[in-house]
mmCIF file of C-alpha atoms in Angstrom:
data_model
loop_
_atom_site.group_PDB
_atom_site.id
_atom_site.type_symbol
_atom_site.label_atom_id
_atom_site.label_comp_id
_atom_site.label_asym_id
_atom_site.label_seq_id
_atom_site.Cartn_x
_atom_site.Cartn_y
_atom_site.Cartn_z
ATOM 1 C CA MET Y 1 95.025 123.722 125.516
ATOM 2 C CA SER Y 2 92.430 126.716 125.596
ATOM 3 C CA SER Y 3 92.305 129.196 128.485
ATOM 4 C CA GLN Y 4 88.501 130.297 129.353
ATOM 5 C CA VAL Y 5 88.059 133.631 130.903
ATOM 6 C CA TYR Y 6 85.137 133.692 133.601
ATOM 7 C CA THR Y 7 82.468 136.029 133.059
ATOM 8 C CA PRO Y 8 80.382 136.402 135.994
ATOM 9 C CA PRO Y 9 76.354 136.876 135.742
ATOM 10 C CA SER Y 10 75.070 140.454 135.695
ATOM 11 C CA GLN Y 11 74.102 140.777 139.425
ATOM 12 C CA VAL Y 12 77.614 139.769 140.496
ATOM 13 C CA LYS Y 13 80.226 142.647 140.793
ATOM 14 C CA VAL Y 14 83.939 141.732 141.191
ATOM 15 C CA LEU Y 15 86.009 144.485 142.590
ATOM 16 C CA ALA Y 16 88.090 145.937 139.691
ATOM 17 C CA ALA Y 17 91.488 144.177 139.308
ATOM 18 C CA THR Y 18 93.534 147.266 140.235
ATOM 19 C CA SER Y 19 97.396 147.045 141.006
ATOM 20 C CA GLN Y 20 96.334 147.770 144.721
ATOM 21 C CA LEU Y 21 93.812 144.924 144.995
ATOM 22 C CA LYS Y 22 96.278 142.479 143.001
ATOM 23 C CA GLY Y 23 99.088 143.674 145.699
ATOM 24 C CA LEU Y 24 96.702 143.356 148.599
ATOM 25 C CA MET Y 25 95.542 139.706 147.318
ATOM 26 C CA THR Y 26 99.098 138.634 146.785
ATOM 27 C CA ILE Y 27 99.993 139.605 150.346
ATOM 28 C CA ILE Y 28 97.054 137.665 151.850
ATOM 29 C CA ARG Y 29 97.434 134.722 149.726
ATOM 30 C CA ALA Y 30 101.031 134.257 150.365
ATOM 31 C CA LYS Y 31 101.760 131.281 152.629
ATOM 32 C CA SER Y 32 104.721 132.953 154.155
ATOM 33 C CA THR Y 33 102.734 136.210 155.383
ATOM 34 C CA PRO Y 34 102.807 136.641 158.895
ATOM 35 C CA ARG Y 35 99.302 136.595 160.908
ATOM 36 C CA ALA Y 36 99.332 140.448 161.734
ATOM 37 C CA ASP Y 37 99.856 141.355 158.141
ATOM 38 C CA PHE Y 38 97.230 139.086 156.940
ATOM 39 C CA ILE Y 39 94.713 140.481 159.287
ATOM 40 C CA PHE Y 40 95.617 144.087 158.260
ATOM 41 C CA TYR Y 41 95.736 143.513 154.591
ATOM 42 C CA ALA Y 42 92.610 141.559 154.402
ATOM 43 C CA ASP Y 43 90.755 144.242 156.365
ATOM 44 C CA ARG Y 44 91.932 146.676 153.640
ATOM 45 C CA ILE Y 45 90.230 144.529 151.243
ATOM 46 C CA ILE Y 46 87.038 144.320 153.280
ATOM 47 C CA ARG Y 47 86.732 148.034 153.301
ATOM 48 C CA LEU Y 48 86.902 148.013 149.644
ATOM 49 C CA LEU Y 49 84.187 145.547 149.462
ATOM 50 C CA VAL Y 50 82.227 147.149 151.919
ATOM 51 C CA GLU Y 51 82.337 150.725 149.970
ATOM 52 C CA GLU Y 52 81.472 149.004 146.836
ATOM 53 C CA GLY Y 53 78.419 147.434 148.596
ATOM 54 C CA LEU Y 54 77.479 150.946 149.713
ATOM 55 C CA ASN Y 55 77.515 151.936 146.071
ATOM 56 C CA HIS Y 56 74.808 149.506 145.407
ATOM 57 C CA LEU Y 57 72.336 151.284 147.682
ATOM 58 C CA PRO Y 58 69.546 153.670 146.476
ATOM 59 C CA VAL Y 59 70.553 157.473 146.620
ATOM 60 C CA VAL Y 60 68.252 160.655 146.177
ATOM 61 C CA ASP Y 61 69.613 164.059 144.954
ATOM 62 C CA LYS Y 62 70.523 166.367 147.888
ATOM 63 C CA ALA Y 63 71.453 170.064 147.792
ATOM 64 C CA VAL Y 64 73.606 171.321 150.555
ATOM 65 C CA GLU Y 65 75.307 174.881 151.421
ATOM 66 C CA THR Y 66 79.093 174.522 151.795
ATOM 67 C CA PRO Y 67 81.007 176.592 154.405
ATOM 68 C CA THR Y 68 81.842 179.171 151.599
ATOM 69 C CA GLY Y 69 78.065 179.723 150.839
ATOM 70 C CA ILE Y 70 78.238 177.881 147.827
ATOM 71 C CA ASP Y 71 75.257 175.165 147.154
ATOM 72 C CA TYR Y 72 76.719 171.690 146.344
ATOM 73 C CA GLN Y 73 74.383 169.303 144.350
ATOM 74 C CA GLY Y 74 75.141 165.789 145.896
ATOM 75 C CA LEU Y 75 73.462 162.695 146.868
ATOM 76 C CA SER Y 76 71.897 161.205 149.961
ATOM 77 C CA PHE Y 77 71.545 157.465 150.800
ATOM 78 C CA GLN Y 78 67.863 156.400 150.920
ATOM 79 C CA GLY Y 79 66.878 153.797 153.473
ATOM 80 C CA ARG Y 80 68.811 152.139 156.421
ATOM 81 C CA ILE Y 81 71.401 149.282 156.508
ATOM 82 C CA CYS Y 82 72.440 146.618 158.547
ATOM 83 C CA GLY Y 83 75.305 144.018 158.583
ATOM 84 C CA VAL Y 84 74.564 140.403 159.092
ATOM 85 C CA SER Y 85 77.787 138.038 159.502
ATOM 86 C CA ILE Y 86 77.813 134.480 158.945
ATOM 87 C CA MET Y 87 79.484 133.116 161.898
ATOM 88 C CA ARG Y 88 82.437 132.688 162.389
ATOM 89 C CA ALA Y 89 84.252 133.611 159.421
ATOM 90 C CA GLY Y 90 81.906 136.652 158.595
ATOM 91 C CA GLU Y 91 82.715 138.274 162.015
ATOM 92 C CA ALA Y 92 86.168 139.077 160.619
ATOM 93 C CA MET Y 93 84.344 141.481 158.232
ATOM 94 C CA GLU Y 94 82.460 143.385 160.901
ATOM 95 C CA GLN Y 95 85.237 146.138 161.825
ATOM 96 C CA GLY Y 96 85.601 146.817 158.097
ATOM 97 C CA LEU Y 97 81.861 147.410 157.918
ATOM 98 C CA ARG Y 98 81.951 149.677 161.360
ATOM 99 C CA GLU Y 99 84.879 151.536 160.049
ATOM 100 C CA CYS Y 100 82.814 152.674 156.876
ATOM 101 C CA CYS Y 101 79.269 152.782 158.646
ATOM 102 C CA ARG Y 102 79.450 154.311 162.045
ATOM 103 C CA SER Y 103 77.114 152.572 164.512
ATOM 104 C CA VAL Y 104 75.779 150.251 162.054
ATOM 105 C CA ARG Y 105 73.631 147.553 163.490
ATOM 106 C CA ILE Y 106 75.086 143.993 163.029
ATOM 107 C CA GLY Y 107 73.123 140.599 163.288
ATOM 108 C CA LYS Y 108 74.472 137.165 163.416
ATOM 109 C CA ILE Y 109 73.722 133.856 161.712
ATOM 110 C CA LEU Y 110 75.357 130.437 162.659
ATOM 111 C CA ILE Y 111 74.927 127.658 159.986
ATOM 112 C CA GLN Y 112 76.701 124.381 160.422
ATOM 113 C CA ARG Y 113 76.443 121.160 158.261
ATOM 114 C CA ASP Y 114 73.968 118.768 159.780
ATOM 115 C CA GLU Y 115 75.766 115.443 160.423
ATOM 116 C CA GLU Y 116 73.368 113.184 159.153
ATOM 117 C CA THR Y 117 72.230 115.037 156.085
ATOM 118 C CA HIS Y 118 75.152 116.917 155.068
ATOM 119 C CA LEU Y 119 72.860 120.025 154.552
ATOM 120 C CA PRO Y 120 73.280 123.531 155.968
ATOM 121 C CA LYS Y 121 71.395 123.758 158.982
ATOM 122 C CA LEU Y 122 70.594 126.928 161.052
ATOM 123 C CA PHE Y 123 71.906 126.755 164.638
ATOM 124 C CA TYR Y 124 71.609 130.394 165.724
ATOM 125 C CA ALA Y 125 70.078 133.701 164.354
ATOM 126 C CA LYS Y 126 70.270 137.098 166.258
ATOM 127 C CA LEU Y 127 69.105 139.891 163.971
ATOM 128 C CA PRO Y 128 67.849 143.505 164.329
ATOM 129 C CA ASN Y 129 64.168 143.563 165.180
ATOM 130 C CA ASP Y 130 63.734 145.985 162.135
ATOM 131 C CA ILE Y 131 65.621 144.043 159.793
ATOM 132 C CA ALA Y 132 62.595 143.841 157.231
ATOM 133 C CA SER Y 133 63.047 147.645 156.706
ATOM 134 C CA ARG Y 134 66.813 147.724 155.992
ATOM 135 C CA TYR Y 135 69.240 146.818 153.305
ATOM 136 C CA CYS Y 136 71.344 143.869 154.543
ATOM 137 C CA LEU Y 137 75.020 143.756 153.743
ATOM 138 C CA LEU Y 138 75.573 139.806 154.257
ATOM 139 C CA LEU Y 139 79.085 138.993 155.179
ATOM 140 C CA ASP Y 140 81.099 136.047 154.777
ATOM 141 C CA PRO Y 141 84.730 135.917 153.408
ATOM 142 C CA MET Y 142 84.463 132.872 151.236
ATOM 143 C CA LEU Y 143 81.759 131.394 148.890
ATOM 144 C CA ALA Y 144 82.644 127.798 147.971
ATOM 145 C CA THR Y 145 79.479 125.751 147.345
ATOM 146 C CA GLY Y 146 77.194 128.374 148.315
ATOM 147 C CA GLY Y 147 75.387 126.120 150.686
ATOM 148 C CA SER Y 148 75.855 128.304 153.762
ATOM 149 C CA ALA Y 149 75.324 131.657 152.060
ATOM 150 C CA MET Y 150 72.018 130.424 150.590
ATOM 151 C CA LYS Y 151 70.937 129.142 154.016
ATOM 152 C CA ALA Y 152 71.763 132.691 155.258
ATOM 153 C CA VAL Y 153 69.693 134.165 152.663
ATOM 154 C CA GLU Y 154 66.713 132.029 153.351
ATOM 155 C CA VAL Y 155 66.707 133.032 157.042
ATOM 156 C CA LEU Y 156 66.685 136.766 155.862
ATOM 157 C CA LEU Y 157 63.925 136.389 153.631
ATOM 158 C CA ASP Y 158 62.043 134.173 156.380
ATOM 159 C CA ASN Y 159 62.330 137.432 158.427
ATOM 160 C CA ASN Y 160 60.794 139.287 155.514
ATOM 161 C CA VAL Y 161 63.896 141.230 154.297
ATOM 162 C CA PRO Y 162 63.240 141.844 150.512
ATOM 163 C CA GLU Y 163 65.543 139.722 148.214
ATOM 164 C CA ASP Y 164 66.640 142.796 146.252
ATOM 165 C CA HIS Y 165 67.559 144.515 149.718
ATOM 166 C CA ILE Y 166 70.374 141.875 150.197
ATOM 167 C CA ILE Y 167 74.027 142.635 149.357
ATOM 168 C CA PHE Y 168 76.346 139.759 149.996
ATOM 169 C CA LEU Y 169 79.866 140.621 150.391
ATOM 170 C CA ASN Y 170 82.975 138.302 150.194
ATOM 171 C CA LEU Y 171 86.614 137.911 149.342
ATOM 172 C CA ILE Y 172 86.953 134.866 147.294
ATOM 173 C CA ALA Y 173 84.075 133.261 145.400
ATOM 174 C CA SER Y 174 84.315 130.020 143.371
ATOM 175 C CA PRO Y 175 82.436 129.928 139.911
ATOM 176 C CA GLU Y 176 80.431 126.809 141.100
ATOM 177 C CA GLY Y 177 79.348 128.662 144.323
ATOM 178 C CA ILE Y 178 78.587 131.915 142.075
ATOM 179 C CA ALA Y 179 76.168 129.707 139.765
ATOM 180 C CA ALA Y 180 74.434 128.070 142.409
ATOM 181 C CA PHE Y 181 73.929 131.154 144.547
ATOM 182 C CA VAL Y 182 72.563 133.493 141.753
ATOM 183 C CA GLU Y 183 70.448 130.836 140.246
ATOM 184 C CA LYS Y 184 68.502 130.615 143.443
ATOM 185 C CA PHE Y 185 68.641 134.195 144.355
ATOM 186 C CA PRO Y 186 68.823 136.150 141.014
ATOM 187 C CA LYS Y 187 67.717 139.543 142.974
ATOM 188 C CA VAL Y 188 70.642 139.562 145.470
ATOM 189 C CA SER Y 189 73.724 141.591 144.732
ATOM 190 C CA LEU Y 190 76.919 139.724 145.192
ATOM 191 C CA ILE Y 191 80.040 141.460 145.544
ATOM 192 C CA CYS Y 192 83.537 139.932 145.540
ATOM 193 C CA SER Y 193 87.091 140.779 145.312
ATOM 194 C CA VAL Y 194 88.168 137.706 143.225
#
């Protein structure tokens, strides 16, 4: 019996499997973890995901003067962002985004499975009016088959968000869901913790 190592496609970024991340994942995946601990440690992972998502935004060089009068050659983010949570689970990621990006605008999309066709169906969308001019951090903690996430991206594209301005953040992603998602949307960045 051979064990194969999964290698994700190039537009997929998996957080580095550090001891810290493995420890956090162990806590949130343990059946015995109390609810309050699950929420606390899941929020820590969400903040790591948000920070990694922010690393994928375009930057420009920027020089500033420090309080000691020395020039510092740094960077400045180019463009504006917003978050879009796929309701309801994605709403759990909103606080982590707000903790990293003060006063960020957040939209919401509700997608449910159609009872007759069993396909994802849009039930509700409330997005910032200027969403087409922003980079979108799409929030959903789990990517299983990819159906809801793909429908959410379609909604963003229908609202004129460029595909390469969408960064999808999730905690847990299945290889099958990743494959379906990146095949349909090769320009969307997908960032997951495992």
